[in-house]
GROMACS .gro file of C-alpha atoms in nm:
model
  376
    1UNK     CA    1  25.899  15.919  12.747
    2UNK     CA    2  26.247  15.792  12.793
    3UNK     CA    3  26.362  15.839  13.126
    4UNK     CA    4  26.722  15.719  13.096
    5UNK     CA    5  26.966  15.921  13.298
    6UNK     CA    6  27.202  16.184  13.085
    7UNK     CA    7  27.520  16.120  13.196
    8UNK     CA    8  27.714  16.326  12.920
    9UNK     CA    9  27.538  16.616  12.794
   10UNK     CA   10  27.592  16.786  12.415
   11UNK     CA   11  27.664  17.124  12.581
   12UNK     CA   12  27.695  17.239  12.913
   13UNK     CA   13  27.816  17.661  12.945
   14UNK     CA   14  27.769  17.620  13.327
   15UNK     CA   15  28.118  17.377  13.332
   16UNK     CA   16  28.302  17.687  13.182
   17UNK     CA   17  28.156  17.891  13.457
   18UNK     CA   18  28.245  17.605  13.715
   19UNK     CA   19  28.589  17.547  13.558
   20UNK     CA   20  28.747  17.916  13.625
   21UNK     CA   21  28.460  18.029  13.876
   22UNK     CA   22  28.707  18.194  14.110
   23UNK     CA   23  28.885  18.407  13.810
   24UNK     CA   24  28.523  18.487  13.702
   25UNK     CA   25  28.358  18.580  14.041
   26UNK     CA   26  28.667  18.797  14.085
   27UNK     CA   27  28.592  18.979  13.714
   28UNK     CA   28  28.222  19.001  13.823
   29UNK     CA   29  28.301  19.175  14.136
   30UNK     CA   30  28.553  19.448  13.969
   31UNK     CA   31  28.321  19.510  13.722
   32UNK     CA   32  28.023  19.595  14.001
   33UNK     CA   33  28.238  19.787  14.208
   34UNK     CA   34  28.371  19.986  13.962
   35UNK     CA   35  28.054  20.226  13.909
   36UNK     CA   36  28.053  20.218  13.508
   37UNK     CA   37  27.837  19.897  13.367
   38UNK     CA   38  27.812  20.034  12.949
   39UNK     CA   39  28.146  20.064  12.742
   40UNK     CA   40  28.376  20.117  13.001
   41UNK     CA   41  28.720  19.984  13.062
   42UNK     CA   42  28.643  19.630  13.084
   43UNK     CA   43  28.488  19.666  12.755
   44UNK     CA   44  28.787  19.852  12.590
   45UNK     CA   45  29.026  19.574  12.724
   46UNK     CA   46  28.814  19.290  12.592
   47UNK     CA   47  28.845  19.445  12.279
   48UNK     CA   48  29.206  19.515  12.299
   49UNK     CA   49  29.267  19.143  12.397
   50UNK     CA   50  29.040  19.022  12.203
   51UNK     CA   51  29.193  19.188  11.879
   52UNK     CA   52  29.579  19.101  11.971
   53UNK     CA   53  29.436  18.663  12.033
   54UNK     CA   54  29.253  18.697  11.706
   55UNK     CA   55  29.564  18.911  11.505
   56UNK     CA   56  29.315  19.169  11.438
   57UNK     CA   57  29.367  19.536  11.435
   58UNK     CA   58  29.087  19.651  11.609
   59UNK     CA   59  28.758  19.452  11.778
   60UNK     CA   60  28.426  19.595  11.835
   61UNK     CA   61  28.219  19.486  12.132
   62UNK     CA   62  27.819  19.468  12.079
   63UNK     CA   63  27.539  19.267  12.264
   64UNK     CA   64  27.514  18.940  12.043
   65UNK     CA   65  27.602  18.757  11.709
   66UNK     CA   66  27.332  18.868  11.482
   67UNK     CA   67  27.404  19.281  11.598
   68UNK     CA   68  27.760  19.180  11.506
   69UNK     CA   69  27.635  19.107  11.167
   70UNK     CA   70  27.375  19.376  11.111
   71UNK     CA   71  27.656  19.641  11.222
   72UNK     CA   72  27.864  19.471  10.991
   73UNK     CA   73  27.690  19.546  10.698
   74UNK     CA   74  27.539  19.915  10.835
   75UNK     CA   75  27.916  19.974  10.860
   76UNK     CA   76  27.927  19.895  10.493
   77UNK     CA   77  27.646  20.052  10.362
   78UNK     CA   78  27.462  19.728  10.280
   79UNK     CA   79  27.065  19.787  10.302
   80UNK     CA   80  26.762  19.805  10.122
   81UNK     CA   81  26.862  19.782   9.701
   82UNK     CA   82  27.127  19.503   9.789
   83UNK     CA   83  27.157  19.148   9.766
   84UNK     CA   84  27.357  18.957  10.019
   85UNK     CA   85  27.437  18.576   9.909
   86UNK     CA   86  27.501  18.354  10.208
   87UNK     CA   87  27.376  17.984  10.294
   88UNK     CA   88  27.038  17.809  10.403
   89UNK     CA   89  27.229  17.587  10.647
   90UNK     CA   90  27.305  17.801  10.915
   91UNK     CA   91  27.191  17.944  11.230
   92UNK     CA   92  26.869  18.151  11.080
   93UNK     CA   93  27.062  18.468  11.263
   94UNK     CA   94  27.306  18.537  10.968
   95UNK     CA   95  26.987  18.538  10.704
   96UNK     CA   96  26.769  18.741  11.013
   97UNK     CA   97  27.072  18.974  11.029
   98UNK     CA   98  27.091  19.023  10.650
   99UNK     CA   99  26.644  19.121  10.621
  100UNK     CA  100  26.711  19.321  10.971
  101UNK     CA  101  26.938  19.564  10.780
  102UNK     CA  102  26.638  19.547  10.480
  103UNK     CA  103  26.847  19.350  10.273
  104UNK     CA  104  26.771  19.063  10.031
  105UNK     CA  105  26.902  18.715  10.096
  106UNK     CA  106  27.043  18.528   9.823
  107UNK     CA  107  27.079  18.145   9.987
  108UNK     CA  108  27.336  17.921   9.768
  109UNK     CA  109  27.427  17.528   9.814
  110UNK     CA  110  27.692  17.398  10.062
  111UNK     CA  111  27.959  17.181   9.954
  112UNK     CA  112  27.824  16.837  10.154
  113UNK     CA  113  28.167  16.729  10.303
  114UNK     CA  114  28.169  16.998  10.491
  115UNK     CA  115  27.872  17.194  10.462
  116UNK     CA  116  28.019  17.548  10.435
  117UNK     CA  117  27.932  17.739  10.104
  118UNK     CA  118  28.000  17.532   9.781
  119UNK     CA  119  28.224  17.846   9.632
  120UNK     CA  120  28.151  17.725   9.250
  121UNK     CA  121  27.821  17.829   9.321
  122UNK     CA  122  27.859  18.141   9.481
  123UNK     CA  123  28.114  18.195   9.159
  124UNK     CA  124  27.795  18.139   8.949
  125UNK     CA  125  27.598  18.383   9.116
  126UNK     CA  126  27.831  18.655   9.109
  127UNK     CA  127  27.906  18.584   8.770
  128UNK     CA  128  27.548  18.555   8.678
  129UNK     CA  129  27.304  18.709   8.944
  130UNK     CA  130  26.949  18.576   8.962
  131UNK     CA  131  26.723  18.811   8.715
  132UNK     CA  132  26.474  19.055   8.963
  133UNK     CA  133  26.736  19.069   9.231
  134UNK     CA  134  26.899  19.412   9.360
  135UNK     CA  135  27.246  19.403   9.299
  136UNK     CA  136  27.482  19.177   9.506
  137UNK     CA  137  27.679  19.386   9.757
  138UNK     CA  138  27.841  19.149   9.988
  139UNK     CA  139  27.872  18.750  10.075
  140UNK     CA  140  27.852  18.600  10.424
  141UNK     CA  141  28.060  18.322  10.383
  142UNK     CA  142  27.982  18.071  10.749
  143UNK     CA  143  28.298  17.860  10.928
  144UNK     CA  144  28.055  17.621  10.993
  145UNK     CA  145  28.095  17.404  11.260
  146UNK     CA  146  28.432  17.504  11.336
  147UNK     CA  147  28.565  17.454  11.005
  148UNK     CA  148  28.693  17.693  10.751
  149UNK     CA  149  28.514  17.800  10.422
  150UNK     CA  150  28.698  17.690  10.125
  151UNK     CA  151  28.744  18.113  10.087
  152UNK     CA  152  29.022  18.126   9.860
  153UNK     CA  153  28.824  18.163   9.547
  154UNK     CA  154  28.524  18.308   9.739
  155UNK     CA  155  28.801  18.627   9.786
  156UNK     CA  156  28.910  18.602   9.494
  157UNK     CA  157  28.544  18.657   9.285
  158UNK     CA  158  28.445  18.902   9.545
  159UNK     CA  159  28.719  19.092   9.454
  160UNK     CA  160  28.625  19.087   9.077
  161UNK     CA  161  28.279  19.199   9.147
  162UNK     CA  162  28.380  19.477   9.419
  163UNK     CA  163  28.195  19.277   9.657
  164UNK     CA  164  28.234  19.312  10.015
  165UNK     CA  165  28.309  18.990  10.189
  166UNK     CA  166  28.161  18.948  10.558
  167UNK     CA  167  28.326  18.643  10.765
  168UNK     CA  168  28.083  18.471  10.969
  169UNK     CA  169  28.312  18.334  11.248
  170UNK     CA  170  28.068  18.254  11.482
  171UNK     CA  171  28.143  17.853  11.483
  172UNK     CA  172  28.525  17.954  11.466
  173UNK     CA  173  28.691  18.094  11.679
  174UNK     CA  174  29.046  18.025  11.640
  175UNK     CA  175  28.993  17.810  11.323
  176UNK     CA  176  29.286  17.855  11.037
  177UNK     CA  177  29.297  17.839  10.655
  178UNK     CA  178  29.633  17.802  10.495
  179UNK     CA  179  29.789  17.882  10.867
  180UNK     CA  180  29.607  18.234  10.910
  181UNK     CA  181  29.291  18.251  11.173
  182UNK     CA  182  28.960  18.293  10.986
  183UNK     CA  183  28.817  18.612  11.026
  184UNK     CA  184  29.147  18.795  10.891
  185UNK     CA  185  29.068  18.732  10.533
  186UNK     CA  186  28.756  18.940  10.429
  187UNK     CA  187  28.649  19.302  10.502
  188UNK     CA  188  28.533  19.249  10.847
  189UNK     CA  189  28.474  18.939  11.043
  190UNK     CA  190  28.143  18.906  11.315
  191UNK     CA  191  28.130  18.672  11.642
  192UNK     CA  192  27.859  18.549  11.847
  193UNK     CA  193  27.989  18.507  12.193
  194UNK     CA  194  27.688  18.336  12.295
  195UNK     CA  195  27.748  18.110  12.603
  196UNK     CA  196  27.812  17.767  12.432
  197UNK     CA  197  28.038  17.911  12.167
  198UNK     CA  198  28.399  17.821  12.144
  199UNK     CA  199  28.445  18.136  12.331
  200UNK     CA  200  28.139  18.212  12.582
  201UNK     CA  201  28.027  18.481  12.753
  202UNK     CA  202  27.721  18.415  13.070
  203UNK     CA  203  27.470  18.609  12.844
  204UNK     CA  204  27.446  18.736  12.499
  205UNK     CA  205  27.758  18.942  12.364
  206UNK     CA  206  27.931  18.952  12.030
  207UNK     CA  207  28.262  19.110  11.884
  208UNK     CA  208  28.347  19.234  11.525
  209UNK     CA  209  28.725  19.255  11.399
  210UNK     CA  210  28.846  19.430  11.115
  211UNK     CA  211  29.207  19.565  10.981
  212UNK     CA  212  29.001  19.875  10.856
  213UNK     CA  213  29.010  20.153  11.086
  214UNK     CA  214  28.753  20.378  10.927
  215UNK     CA  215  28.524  20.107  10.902
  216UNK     CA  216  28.600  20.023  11.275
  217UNK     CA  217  28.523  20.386  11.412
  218UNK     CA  218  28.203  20.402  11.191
  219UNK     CA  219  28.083  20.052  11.324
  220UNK     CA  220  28.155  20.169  11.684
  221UNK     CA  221  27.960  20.465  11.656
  222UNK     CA  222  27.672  20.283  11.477
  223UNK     CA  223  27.626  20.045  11.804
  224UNK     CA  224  27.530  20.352  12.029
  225UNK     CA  225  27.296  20.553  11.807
  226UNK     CA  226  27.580  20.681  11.584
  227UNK     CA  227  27.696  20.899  11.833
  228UNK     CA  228  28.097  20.982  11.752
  229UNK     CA  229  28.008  21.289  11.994
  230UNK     CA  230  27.782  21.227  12.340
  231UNK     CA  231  27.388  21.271  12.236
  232UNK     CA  232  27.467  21.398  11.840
  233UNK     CA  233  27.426  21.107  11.601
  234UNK     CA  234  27.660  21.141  11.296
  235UNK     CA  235  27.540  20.816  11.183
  236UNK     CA  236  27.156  20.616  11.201
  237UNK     CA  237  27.279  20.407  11.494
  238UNK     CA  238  27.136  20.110  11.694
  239UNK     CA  239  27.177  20.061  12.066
  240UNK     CA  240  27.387  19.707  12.071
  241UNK     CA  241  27.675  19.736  12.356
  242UNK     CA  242  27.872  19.523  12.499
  243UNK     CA  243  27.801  19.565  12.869
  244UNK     CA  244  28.059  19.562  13.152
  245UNK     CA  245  28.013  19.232  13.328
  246UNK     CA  246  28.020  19.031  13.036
  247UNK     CA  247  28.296  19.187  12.909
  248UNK     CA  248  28.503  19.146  13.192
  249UNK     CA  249  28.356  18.762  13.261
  250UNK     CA  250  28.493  18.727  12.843
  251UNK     CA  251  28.860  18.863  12.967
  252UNK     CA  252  28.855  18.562  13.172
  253UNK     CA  253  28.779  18.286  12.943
  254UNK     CA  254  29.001  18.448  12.663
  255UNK     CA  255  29.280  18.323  12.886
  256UNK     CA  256  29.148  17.946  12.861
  257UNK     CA  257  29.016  17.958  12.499
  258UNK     CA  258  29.364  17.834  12.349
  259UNK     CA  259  29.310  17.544  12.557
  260UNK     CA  260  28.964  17.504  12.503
  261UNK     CA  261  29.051  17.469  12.171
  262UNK     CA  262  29.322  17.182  12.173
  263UNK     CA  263  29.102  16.997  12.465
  264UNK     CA  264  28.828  16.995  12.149
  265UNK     CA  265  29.050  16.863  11.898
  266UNK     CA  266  29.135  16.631  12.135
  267UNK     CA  267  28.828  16.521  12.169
  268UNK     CA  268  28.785  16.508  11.826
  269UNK     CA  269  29.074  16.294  11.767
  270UNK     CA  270  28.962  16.018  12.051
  271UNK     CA  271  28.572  16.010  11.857
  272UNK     CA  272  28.766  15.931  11.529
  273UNK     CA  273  28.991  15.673  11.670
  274UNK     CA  274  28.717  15.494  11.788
  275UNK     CA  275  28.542  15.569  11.500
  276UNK     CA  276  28.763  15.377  11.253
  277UNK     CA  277  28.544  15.043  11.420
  278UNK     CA  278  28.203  15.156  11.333
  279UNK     CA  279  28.030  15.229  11.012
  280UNK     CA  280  28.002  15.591  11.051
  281UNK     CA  281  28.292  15.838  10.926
  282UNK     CA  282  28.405  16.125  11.108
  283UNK     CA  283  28.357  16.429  10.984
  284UNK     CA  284  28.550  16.577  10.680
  285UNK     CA  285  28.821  16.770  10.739
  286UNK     CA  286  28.997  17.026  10.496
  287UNK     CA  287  29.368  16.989  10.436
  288UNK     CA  288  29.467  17.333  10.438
  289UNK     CA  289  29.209  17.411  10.751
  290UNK     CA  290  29.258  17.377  11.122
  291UNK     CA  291  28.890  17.241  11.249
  292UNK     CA  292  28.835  17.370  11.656
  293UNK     CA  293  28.535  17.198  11.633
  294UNK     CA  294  28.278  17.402  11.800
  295UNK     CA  295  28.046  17.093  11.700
  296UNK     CA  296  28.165  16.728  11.575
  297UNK     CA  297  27.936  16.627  11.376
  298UNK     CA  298  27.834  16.312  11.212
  299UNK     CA  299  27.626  16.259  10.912
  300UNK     CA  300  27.375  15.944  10.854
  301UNK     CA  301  27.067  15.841  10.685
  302UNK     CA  302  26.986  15.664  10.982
  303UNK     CA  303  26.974  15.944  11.220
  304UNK     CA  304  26.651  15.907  11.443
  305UNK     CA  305  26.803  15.538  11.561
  306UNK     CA  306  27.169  15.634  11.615
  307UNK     CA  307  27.040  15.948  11.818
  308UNK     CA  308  26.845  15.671  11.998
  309UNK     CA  309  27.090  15.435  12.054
  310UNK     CA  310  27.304  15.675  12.231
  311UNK     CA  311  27.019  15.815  12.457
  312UNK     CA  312  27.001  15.456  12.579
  313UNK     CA  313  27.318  15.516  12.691
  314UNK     CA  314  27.288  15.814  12.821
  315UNK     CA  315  27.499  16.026  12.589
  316UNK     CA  316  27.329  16.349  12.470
  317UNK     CA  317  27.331  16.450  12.091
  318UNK     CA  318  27.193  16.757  11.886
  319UNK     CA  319  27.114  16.826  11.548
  320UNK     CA  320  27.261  17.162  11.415
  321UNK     CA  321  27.015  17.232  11.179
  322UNK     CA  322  26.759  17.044  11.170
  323UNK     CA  323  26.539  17.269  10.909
  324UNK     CA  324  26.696  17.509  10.595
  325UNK     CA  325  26.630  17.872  10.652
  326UNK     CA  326  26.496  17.849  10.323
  327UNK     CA  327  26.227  17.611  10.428
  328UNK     CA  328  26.157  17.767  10.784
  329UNK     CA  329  25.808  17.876  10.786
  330UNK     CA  330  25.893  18.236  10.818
  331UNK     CA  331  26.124  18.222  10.489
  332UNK     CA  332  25.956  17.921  10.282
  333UNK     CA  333  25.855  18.029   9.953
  334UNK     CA  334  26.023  18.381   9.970
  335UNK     CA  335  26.349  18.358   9.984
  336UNK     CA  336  26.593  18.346   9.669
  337UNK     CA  337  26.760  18.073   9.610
  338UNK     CA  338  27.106  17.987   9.382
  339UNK     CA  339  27.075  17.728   9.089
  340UNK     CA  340  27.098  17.462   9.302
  341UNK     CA  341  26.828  17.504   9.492
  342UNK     CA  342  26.999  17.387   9.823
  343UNK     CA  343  26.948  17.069   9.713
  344UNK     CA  344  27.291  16.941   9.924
  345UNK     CA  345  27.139  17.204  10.237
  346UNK     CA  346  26.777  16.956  10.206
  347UNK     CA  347  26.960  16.668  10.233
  348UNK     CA  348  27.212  16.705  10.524
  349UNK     CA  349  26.957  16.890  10.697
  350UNK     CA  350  26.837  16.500  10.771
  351UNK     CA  351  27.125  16.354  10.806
  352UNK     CA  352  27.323  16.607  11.034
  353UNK     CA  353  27.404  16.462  11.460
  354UNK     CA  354  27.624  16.658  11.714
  355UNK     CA  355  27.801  16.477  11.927
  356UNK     CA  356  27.852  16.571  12.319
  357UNK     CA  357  28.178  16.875  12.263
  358UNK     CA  358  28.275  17.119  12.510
  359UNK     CA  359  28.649  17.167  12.650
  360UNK     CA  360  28.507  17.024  13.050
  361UNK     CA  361  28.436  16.687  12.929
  362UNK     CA  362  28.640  16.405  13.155
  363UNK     CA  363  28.791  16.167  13.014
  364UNK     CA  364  28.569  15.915  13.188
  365UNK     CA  365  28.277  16.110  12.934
  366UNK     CA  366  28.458  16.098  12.650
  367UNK     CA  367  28.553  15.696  12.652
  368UNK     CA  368  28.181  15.636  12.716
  369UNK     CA  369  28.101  15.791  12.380
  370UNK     CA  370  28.415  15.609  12.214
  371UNK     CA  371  28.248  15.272  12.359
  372UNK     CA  372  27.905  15.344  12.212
  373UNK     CA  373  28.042  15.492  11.891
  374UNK     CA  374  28.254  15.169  11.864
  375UNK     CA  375  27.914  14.963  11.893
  376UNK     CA  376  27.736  15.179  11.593
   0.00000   0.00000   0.00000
């Protein structure tokens, strides 16, 4: 086993903890004294803040990413007899979240600059669905990696079809297209808030947004049993709520995210500099797109001895995915696929690296990845 010493590590959530401990030992304490610990007033604030940062008109609090999703598409009426099309390279919640709802997954090809979904192909399916499928209801389009989709046309067939579009924005937080924040352009947009995300909670949590009030009162019924009155369910509900502590520790680091943000592209900007001496590229960026990069990631055929390399050094890296959905074992075999077979997924899936990103890095961190990046 290598026992070099990690010096910078991929991801560390504690350092957001440690970096506003005294604001968030403060929220902590308000929220236990208070009495009320499920969809109280923290929770309504959250979602009030959280819907005026992201330019929303209303935000729904629930207890993780993949509810977000799920609740998404229960808002919607997307279940069994639907097809949802989405992408194999992904976190394997947004396919979980579309088969938790008894949907089918439809997984298309990713454009392999940068590895959101290739939108000729989701064009293709829309135009042209797979024969034996149930009728496609709704995409998932994913900001991977802190980058926009190339959603333009992606609205734009949707649209044609009367197909709902659901905005993964789990990556992207805070990430633009054409100068707008992601997650304002489809139907309804769902957020992990999962502790190493651009915005973190200590725990699980999510948020939805949506301009669509109806479909905002329907999805926060639908996270407490579909209750719209105490203990009479309107709706079939789920129990996924937001609780009070991490609601009130998410107030907190809403009021640092902005920064978060430009200390990432920051970042960013010092691993391409030094970058421009080795024989690796940084990663692609869309013109009309503003990356937060909740990941900066690299792409080789040499990945096992770069990853390496580094380690020796004592910098930290991560591969985000390693494995398609499609060719998981629980979904190998079963899962539809577009025409392309995620033929572009297969093959960045073994090229993909993450390098050390979170807003707490020093400087000191950073120029000792710049040094070994300069030496690949």
């Amino acid at each position: 086993m290598n026992a070099t010493t990690i010096t910078v590590p991929q991801a560390d959530p504690g350092a957001g903890y440690r970096a506003q401990r005294a604001e968030i030992d403060a929220a902590v304490a308000r929220a236990l004294a208070s009495g009320w610990y499920i969809l109280g007033k923290e929770g309504e604030a959250f979602e009030r803040e959280y819907a005026a940062w992201q330019g929303a008109a209303r935000a729904i609090g629930c207890a993780n990413g993949t509810d977000a999703l799920t609740l998404a598409m229960r808002g919607l009426g997307i279940g069994p007899g639907a097809t949802v099309v989405t992408v194999s390279h992904t976190a394997v919640a947004t396919v979980a979240a579309i088969e938790m709802v008894g949907a089918t997954p439809l997984l298309v090809d990713i454009d392999p600059d940068t590895y959101t979904m290739d939108p000729d192909e989701l064009v293709a399916v829309l135009d042209d669905p797979p024969p034996g499928l149930p009728p496609i209801r709704a995409i998932i389009p994913v900001h991977l990696y802190g980058q926009a989709c190339d959603l333009a046309p992606m609205l734009k067939a949707a649209a044609a079809h009367g197909v709902a579009v659901i905005e993964d924005c789990s990556q992207a937080h805070g990430a633009t297209l054409g100068g707008k924040k992601v997650g304002n352009l489809g139907h309804v947009a769902c957020y992990s808030l999962y502790p190493t995300k651009n915005l973190g909670a200590l725990g699980d949590a999510g948020v939805l947004t949506t301009d669509d009030a109806a479909l905002a009162d329907r999805i926060g019924a639908i996270r407490q049993y579909g209750w719209k009155e105490r203990y009479i369910s309107s709706d079939v509900g789920v129990n996924s709520r937001l609780d009070e502590l991490q609601a009130a520790i998410l107030r907190v680091k809403l009021t640092a995210l902005d920064a978060g943000i430009a200390r990432r592209q920051a970042i960013a900007a010092a691993y391409d500099a030094a970058l421009a001496d080795s024989s690796m590229a940084p990663p692609a960026r869309r013109a009309d797109a503003g990356h937060v990069f909740h990941q900066y990631v690299l792409r080789t055929p040499d990945r096992a001895s770069v990853m390496a390399r580094l380690r020796a050094e004592g910098i930290a890296t991560a591969i985000h995915y390693p494995q398609p959905v499609h060719l998981q074992p629980a979904y190998a075999g079963r899962t539809p696929l577009g025409p392309a077979g995620c033929a572009e997924t297969a093959r960045a899936a073994g090229e993909v690296m993450s390098l050390p990103m979170f807003p707490e890095l020093t400087d000191a961190q950073v120029g000792k990845v710049c040094s070994a990046l300069r030496g690949l």
